[in-house]
Amino acid sequence: MSVEQRRDLILQQRTTLQTRAPHSWRDQVRGSNLVNNLLRLGFLLLVMGVLSGVWIVSRAHLAEQFLGAPQATAGLIDPDAGKGALTPDNVEKQVLALSLRMREAELEVPAGDNPRPRPFVVNLGEPARFVAARLQQEGFINDADLFNLYLRVTGLERRIEAGNFMLADTMTMPEIAEALQTALFEEALVTIPEGFRAEEIAERLAEANIMEPDRFLAAVRNPRSLSIFDDYDFLQSLPANGSLEGFLFPDTYRLPVLASTPELVIASFLDNFEAKVGNDGLVGGSSGLSGHDLIKLASIVEREAVQADERPLIAGVYVNRLNGT
């Protein structure tokens, strides 16, 4: 490139720069430039604020955990020492707790403004995450994941009872979680006809939504596992492998819906048996049978008799067989 060409190029560049509008600070505060710059500045401040908040919460939480760590020998003296410290064993729980703390304000926001209670049912064996999903579906909470996180961190997920509840839209998530710890007591009338076997009684109870058949039959066949077994004198002479077959007196019972334990149901049968038969009724008399053999015989007769007048005949046949006559 010659000297003349280089000079012409420089002059052309100078002319171009002179024709452009100057970018002074005054230009930055005029028209749309001001709006764009303010938006950029606001977004930058928002990002910095969020990052600062996360850092402050994280720093406070981690400092709390590390300061709570025990001395090296504390665990030898106190088995509970260091349980709340940040260790590999509970790091997941601490992460969940930190996540919950960052959303703590959302827990206190109700899903609606209707204070009128509505029914809600927790089914037997229903996982907590399914309960949370249905709560959101029915409008009691806004965020099932947050509610489930709250249950996990607080340890309430294993304490939710099966049963009937009355909840309102204005309840907060902690209030709903607390309410789900105690089900409302609802009862149903169940009629047990004469001659029903334990299996048939179990099916009748299941139809009335009282208890699952397997749980009821397991308790009937292993009565010594019941916490109420020692409360009834007439059961103390029951053989080791004896069941409650024959003690389930036919009658109409008022039983709790979705009973949490077999004892709540079986106690009604045993109380009725004791009131109507009692220990005196367990004496075999001249038949030579023990009280429990007599109960078994009565249960068999009830199954086989079609007409009421057939019972004495059937009973007589079995007594003669047992006595060898």
Short mmCIF file of N, CA and C in Angstrom, two decimals, residues 184-294:
data_model
loop_
_atom_site.label_atom_id
_atom_site.label_comp_id
_atom_site.label_asym_id
_atom_site.label_seq_id
_atom_site.Cartn_x
_atom_site.Cartn_y
_atom_site.Cartn_z
N LEU A 184 -60.50 -39.18 63.04
CA LEU A 184 -61.80 -39.10 63.70
C LEU A 184 -62.34 -40.50 63.93
N PHE A 185 -63.05 -40.67 65.03
CA PHE A 185 -63.59 -41.97 65.39
C PHE A 185 -64.95 -42.15 64.75
N GLU A 186 -65.04 -43.06 63.78
CA GLU A 186 -66.30 -43.35 63.09
C GLU A 186 -66.64 -44.82 63.30
N GLU A 187 -67.91 -45.11 63.54
CA GLU A 187 -68.34 -46.47 63.82
C GLU A 187 -69.34 -46.95 62.78
N ALA A 188 -69.45 -48.26 62.69
CA ALA A 188 -70.42 -48.88 61.78
C ALA A 188 -71.05 -50.07 62.49
N LEU A 189 -72.32 -50.33 62.19
CA LEU A 189 -73.02 -51.49 62.76
C LEU A 189 -72.78 -52.70 61.87
N VAL A 190 -72.34 -53.79 62.49
CA VAL A 190 -72.05 -55.03 61.76
C VAL A 190 -72.78 -56.17 62.46
N THR A 191 -73.58 -56.91 61.71
CA THR A 191 -74.32 -58.05 62.26
C THR A 191 -73.63 -59.35 61.88
N ILE A 192 -73.33 -60.16 62.90
CA ILE A 192 -72.71 -61.47 62.70
C ILE A 192 -73.78 -62.54 62.96
N PRO A 193 -74.24 -63.23 61.93
CA PRO A 193 -75.28 -64.25 62.12
C PRO A 193 -74.74 -65.48 62.85
N GLU A 194 -75.65 -66.27 63.37
CA GLU A 194 -75.27 -67.53 64.00
C GLU A 194 -74.68 -68.48 62.96
N GLY A 195 -73.66 -69.21 63.37
CA GLY A 195 -73.04 -70.18 62.49
C GLY A 195 -71.95 -69.64 61.59
N PHE A 196 -71.66 -68.35 61.68
CA PHE A 196 -70.60 -67.77 60.86
C PHE A 196 -69.24 -68.27 61.33
N ARG A 197 -68.42 -68.75 60.40
CA ARG A 197 -67.05 -69.11 60.71
C ARG A 197 -66.20 -67.84 60.81
N ALA A 198 -64.99 -67.99 61.35
CA ALA A 198 -64.10 -66.83 61.49
C ALA A 198 -63.81 -66.20 60.14
N GLU A 199 -63.66 -67.03 59.10
CA GLU A 199 -63.39 -66.51 57.77
C GLU A 199 -64.56 -65.66 57.25
N GLU A 200 -65.77 -66.10 57.55
CA GLU A 200 -66.95 -65.35 57.11
C GLU A 200 -67.08 -64.04 57.88
N ILE A 201 -66.74 -64.11 59.17
CA ILE A 201 -66.77 -62.88 59.98
C ILE A 201 -65.75 -61.88 59.44
N ALA A 202 -64.56 -62.38 59.07
CA ALA A 202 -63.52 -61.51 58.53
C ALA A 202 -63.99 -60.83 57.25
N GLU A 203 -64.67 -61.57 56.39
CA GLU A 203 -65.19 -60.98 55.16
C GLU A 203 -66.27 -59.95 55.44
N ARG A 204 -67.11 -60.23 56.43
CA ARG A 204 -68.17 -59.28 56.78
C ARG A 204 -67.55 -57.97 57.32
N LEU A 205 -66.50 -58.10 58.11
CA LEU A 205 -65.83 -56.90 58.63
C LEU A 205 -65.17 -56.10 57.51
N ALA A 206 -64.59 -56.81 56.55
CA ALA A 206 -63.95 -56.12 55.43
C ALA A 206 -64.98 -55.37 54.59
N GLU A 207 -66.15 -55.97 54.40
CA GLU A 207 -67.21 -55.32 53.64
C GLU A 207 -67.66 -54.02 54.30
N ALA A 208 -67.61 -53.99 55.62
CA ALA A 208 -68.00 -52.79 56.36
C ALA A 208 -66.83 -51.82 56.55
N ASN A 209 -65.69 -52.12 55.92
CA ASN A 209 -64.50 -51.26 55.99
C ASN A 209 -63.98 -51.14 57.42
N ILE A 210 -64.10 -52.24 58.17
CA ILE A 210 -63.61 -52.26 59.55
C ILE A 210 -62.14 -52.64 59.60
N MET A 211 -61.80 -53.75 58.95
CA MET A 211 -60.43 -54.26 59.02
C MET A 211 -60.20 -55.24 57.89
N GLU A 212 -58.93 -55.36 57.46
CA GLU A 212 -58.59 -56.33 56.43
C GLU A 212 -58.78 -57.75 56.96
N PRO A 213 -59.26 -58.67 56.14
CA PRO A 213 -59.50 -60.05 56.60
C PRO A 213 -58.26 -60.73 57.16
N ASP A 214 -57.12 -60.53 56.52
CA ASP A 214 -55.89 -61.20 56.96
C ASP A 214 -55.49 -60.78 58.36
N ARG A 215 -55.60 -59.50 58.66
CA ARG A 215 -55.22 -59.01 60.00
C ARG A 215 -56.15 -59.58 61.06
N PHE A 216 -57.44 -59.62 60.76
CA PHE A 216 -58.40 -60.13 61.73
C PHE A 216 -58.17 -61.62 61.97
N LEU A 217 -58.00 -62.40 60.91
CA LEU A 217 -57.81 -63.85 61.06
C LEU A 217 -56.50 -64.17 61.77
N ALA A 218 -55.46 -63.39 61.50
CA ALA A 218 -54.18 -63.62 62.19
C ALA A 218 -54.33 -63.44 63.69
N ALA A 219 -55.12 -62.45 64.11
CA ALA A 219 -55.34 -62.22 65.54
C ALA A 219 -56.22 -63.31 66.14
N VAL A 220 -57.23 -63.76 65.41
CA VAL A 220 -58.12 -64.82 65.91
C VAL A 220 -57.35 -66.12 66.09
N ARG A 221 -56.45 -66.43 65.18
CA ARG A 221 -55.72 -67.69 65.23
C ARG A 221 -54.53 -67.65 66.17
N ASN A 222 -54.12 -66.48 66.58
CA ASN A 222 -53.01 -66.35 67.52
C ASN A 222 -53.39 -65.34 68.60
N PRO A 223 -54.36 -65.68 69.45
CA PRO A 223 -54.88 -64.71 70.42
C PRO A 223 -53.87 -64.28 71.46
N ARG A 224 -52.85 -65.11 71.72
CA ARG A 224 -51.86 -64.74 72.73
C ARG A 224 -50.99 -63.56 72.28
N SER A 225 -51.04 -63.23 71.01
CA SER A 225 -50.29 -62.08 70.53
C SER A 225 -51.02 -60.76 70.80
N LEU A 226 -52.27 -60.85 71.24
CA LEU A 226 -53.06 -59.65 71.50
C LEU A 226 -52.69 -59.05 72.85
N SER A 227 -52.64 -57.74 72.90
CA SER A 227 -52.31 -57.06 74.16
C SER A 227 -53.43 -57.18 75.19
N ILE A 228 -54.64 -57.56 74.76
CA ILE A 228 -55.79 -57.66 75.67
C ILE A 228 -56.01 -59.10 76.14
N PHE A 229 -55.14 -60.02 75.76
CA PHE A 229 -55.36 -61.43 76.08
C PHE A 229 -55.48 -61.65 77.59
N ASP A 230 -54.63 -61.02 78.37
CA ASP A 230 -54.63 -61.24 79.83
C ASP A 230 -55.80 -60.55 80.52
N ASP A 231 -56.58 -59.77 79.80
CA ASP A 231 -57.70 -59.06 80.42
C ASP A 231 -58.93 -59.95 80.61
N TYR A 232 -58.92 -61.14 80.02
CA TYR A 232 -60.09 -62.02 80.07
C TYR A 232 -59.71 -63.34 80.74
N ASP A 233 -60.33 -63.59 81.89
CA ASP A 233 -60.01 -64.80 82.66
C ASP A 233 -60.35 -66.06 81.89
N PHE A 234 -61.43 -66.05 81.11
CA PHE A 234 -61.85 -67.27 80.43
C PHE A 234 -60.90 -67.67 79.30
N LEU A 235 -59.94 -66.80 78.96
CA LEU A 235 -58.96 -67.14 77.93
C LEU A 235 -57.67 -67.73 78.49
N GLN A 236 -57.50 -67.66 79.80
CA GLN A 236 -56.21 -68.04 80.37
C GLN A 236 -55.95 -69.54 80.29
N SER A 237 -56.99 -70.34 80.22
CA SER A 237 -56.81 -71.79 80.08
C SER A 237 -56.85 -72.25 78.63
N LEU A 238 -56.80 -71.30 77.72
CA LEU A 238 -56.82 -71.63 76.30
C LEU A 238 -55.53 -72.37 75.93
N PRO A 239 -55.61 -73.48 75.20
CA PRO A 239 -54.40 -74.21 74.80
C PRO A 239 -53.44 -73.31 74.03
N ALA A 240 -52.18 -73.72 73.99
CA ALA A 240 -51.15 -72.90 73.34
C ALA A 240 -51.47 -72.64 71.88
N ASN A 241 -52.06 -73.63 71.22
CA ASN A 241 -52.40 -73.46 69.80
C ASN A 241 -53.88 -73.15 69.60
N GLY A 242 -54.56 -72.77 70.67
CA GLY A 242 -55.99 -72.49 70.59
C GLY A 242 -56.27 -71.17 69.89
N SER A 243 -57.44 -71.07 69.29
CA SER A 243 -57.86 -69.85 68.60
C SER A 243 -59.11 -69.30 69.28
N LEU A 244 -59.57 -68.17 68.78
CA LEU A 244 -60.78 -67.55 69.31
C LEU A 244 -62.04 -68.02 68.59
N GLU A 245 -61.90 -69.02 67.75
CA GLU A 245 -63.07 -69.60 67.09
C GLU A 245 -64.04 -70.11 68.16
N GLY A 246 -65.25 -69.66 68.13
CA GLY A 246 -66.24 -70.03 69.14
C GLY A 246 -66.47 -68.93 70.16
N PHE A 247 -65.49 -68.02 70.32
CA PHE A 247 -65.67 -66.90 71.24
C PHE A 247 -66.25 -65.67 70.53
N LEU A 248 -66.35 -65.75 69.20
CA LEU A 248 -66.87 -64.63 68.43
C LEU A 248 -68.39 -64.74 68.41
N PHE A 249 -69.01 -64.26 69.46
CA PHE A 249 -70.43 -64.46 69.71
C PHE A 249 -71.27 -63.78 68.63
N PRO A 250 -72.25 -64.50 68.05
CA PRO A 250 -73.12 -63.88 67.03
C PRO A 250 -73.98 -62.78 67.64
N ASP A 251 -73.96 -61.62 67.01
CA ASP A 251 -74.71 -60.48 67.53
C ASP A 251 -74.50 -59.31 66.57
N THR A 252 -75.10 -58.18 66.90
CA THR A 252 -74.86 -56.94 66.15
C THR A 252 -73.91 -56.07 66.94
N TYR A 253 -72.82 -55.66 66.31
CA TYR A 253 -71.76 -54.92 67.00
C TYR A 253 -71.60 -53.54 66.38
N ARG A 254 -71.24 -52.60 67.24
CA ARG A 254 -70.85 -51.25 66.79
C ARG A 254 -69.33 -51.20 66.84
N LEU A 255 -68.69 -51.18 65.65
CA LEU A 255 -67.24 -51.31 65.55
C LEU A 255 -66.64 -50.09 64.87
N PRO A 256 -65.39 -49.76 65.21
CA PRO A 256 -64.73 -48.59 64.60
C PRO A 256 -64.37 -48.84 63.14
N VAL A 257 -64.67 -47.88 62.30
CA VAL A 257 -64.29 -47.96 60.89
C VAL A 257 -62.78 -47.74 60.78
N LEU A 258 -62.14 -48.53 59.90
CA LEU A 258 -60.70 -48.46 59.70
C LEU A 258 -59.96 -48.60 61.03
N ALA A 259 -60.30 -49.64 61.77
CA ALA A 259 -59.68 -49.88 63.07
C ALA A 259 -58.17 -50.01 62.91
N SER A 260 -57.43 -49.31 63.76
CA SER A 260 -55.98 -49.31 63.64
C SER A 260 -55.33 -50.57 64.17
N THR A 261 -56.00 -51.27 65.11
CA THR A 261 -55.45 -52.51 65.67
C THR A 261 -56.54 -53.56 65.77
N PRO A 262 -56.19 -54.86 65.72
CA PRO A 262 -57.20 -55.91 65.88
C PRO A 262 -57.87 -55.88 67.24
N GLU A 263 -57.14 -55.41 68.26
CA GLU A 263 -57.71 -55.37 69.60
C GLU A 263 -58.99 -54.53 69.67
N LEU A 264 -59.04 -53.45 68.89
CA LEU A 264 -60.22 -52.58 68.92
C LEU A 264 -61.47 -53.30 68.45
N VAL A 265 -61.31 -54.31 67.61
CA VAL A 265 -62.45 -55.06 67.09
C VAL A 265 -62.73 -56.28 67.94
N ILE A 266 -61.69 -57.06 68.24
CA ILE A 266 -61.88 -58.32 68.95
C ILE A 266 -62.34 -58.08 70.38
N ALA A 267 -61.96 -56.97 70.98
CA ALA A 267 -62.41 -56.67 72.34
C ALA A 267 -63.93 -56.62 72.43
N SER A 268 -64.58 -56.13 71.39
CA SER A 268 -66.05 -56.07 71.40
C SER A 268 -66.65 -57.47 71.42
N PHE A 269 -66.06 -58.40 70.66
CA PHE A 269 -66.54 -59.78 70.66
C PHE A 269 -66.34 -60.43 72.02
N LEU A 270 -65.15 -60.26 72.59
CA LEU A 270 -64.85 -60.90 73.87
C LEU A 270 -65.68 -60.30 75.00
N ASP A 271 -65.89 -58.99 74.98
CA ASP A 271 -66.73 -58.36 76.01
C ASP A 271 -68.16 -58.90 75.94
N ASN A 272 -68.66 -59.07 74.74
CA ASN A 272 -70.01 -59.58 74.56
C ASN A 272 -70.11 -61.03 75.02
N PHE A 273 -69.08 -61.82 74.71
CA PHE A 273 -69.06 -63.22 75.15
C PHE A 273 -69.04 -63.30 76.67
N GLU A 274 -68.22 -62.47 77.28
CA GLU A 274 -68.12 -62.50 78.74
C GLU A 274 -69.43 -62.07 79.38
N ALA A 275 -70.12 -61.09 78.78
CA ALA A 275 -71.37 -60.61 79.35
C ALA A 275 -72.49 -61.64 79.23
N LYS A 276 -72.51 -62.40 78.13
CA LYS A 276 -73.61 -63.33 77.90
C LYS A 276 -73.32 -64.75 78.34
N VAL A 277 -72.05 -65.12 78.39
CA VAL A 277 -71.70 -66.49 78.78
C VAL A 277 -70.92 -66.49 80.08
N GLY A 278 -69.82 -65.73 80.11
CA GLY A 278 -69.01 -65.65 81.32
C GLY A 278 -68.30 -66.95 81.61
N ASN A 279 -67.55 -66.98 82.70
CA ASN A 279 -66.81 -68.17 83.08
C ASN A 279 -67.71 -69.34 83.44
N ASP A 280 -68.90 -69.06 83.99
CA ASP A 280 -69.80 -70.15 84.37
C ASP A 280 -70.26 -70.93 83.16
N GLY A 281 -70.32 -70.27 82.02
CA GLY A 281 -70.77 -70.95 80.82
C GLY A 281 -69.74 -71.86 80.22
N LEU A 282 -68.54 -71.88 80.75
CA LEU A 282 -67.47 -72.71 80.22
C LEU A 282 -67.35 -74.03 80.96
N VAL A 283 -68.35 -74.38 81.73
CA VAL A 283 -68.34 -75.65 82.46
C VAL A 283 -69.09 -76.68 81.64
N GLY A 284 -68.44 -77.82 81.37
CA GLY A 284 -69.04 -78.84 80.52
C GLY A 284 -70.14 -79.63 81.18
N GLY A 285 -70.25 -79.59 82.50
CA GLY A 285 -71.29 -80.32 83.21
C GLY A 285 -71.16 -81.82 83.04
N SER A 286 -72.31 -82.51 82.88
CA SER A 286 -72.32 -83.98 82.79
C SER A 286 -71.77 -84.50 81.48
N SER A 287 -71.52 -83.62 80.51
CA SER A 287 -71.00 -84.08 79.23
C SER A 287 -69.57 -84.57 79.33
N GLY A 288 -68.87 -84.15 80.38
CA GLY A 288 -67.48 -84.56 80.53
C GLY A 288 -66.52 -83.75 79.68
N LEU A 289 -67.00 -82.72 79.00
CA LEU A 289 -66.14 -81.90 78.15
C LEU A 289 -65.62 -80.70 78.93
N SER A 290 -64.43 -80.27 78.55
CA SER A 290 -63.90 -79.05 79.14
C SER A 290 -64.65 -77.85 78.57
N GLY A 291 -64.47 -76.72 79.23
CA GLY A 291 -65.17 -75.53 78.76
C GLY A 291 -64.82 -75.17 77.33
N HIS A 292 -63.54 -75.26 76.98
CA HIS A 292 -63.13 -74.89 75.63
C HIS A 292 -63.56 -75.92 74.60
N ASP A 293 -63.60 -77.20 74.98
CA ASP A 293 -64.14 -78.22 74.08
C ASP A 293 -65.62 -77.96 73.82
N LEU A 294 -66.30 -77.50 74.86
CA LEU A 294 -67.71 -77.20 74.72
C LEU A 294 -67.93 -76.03 73.74
#
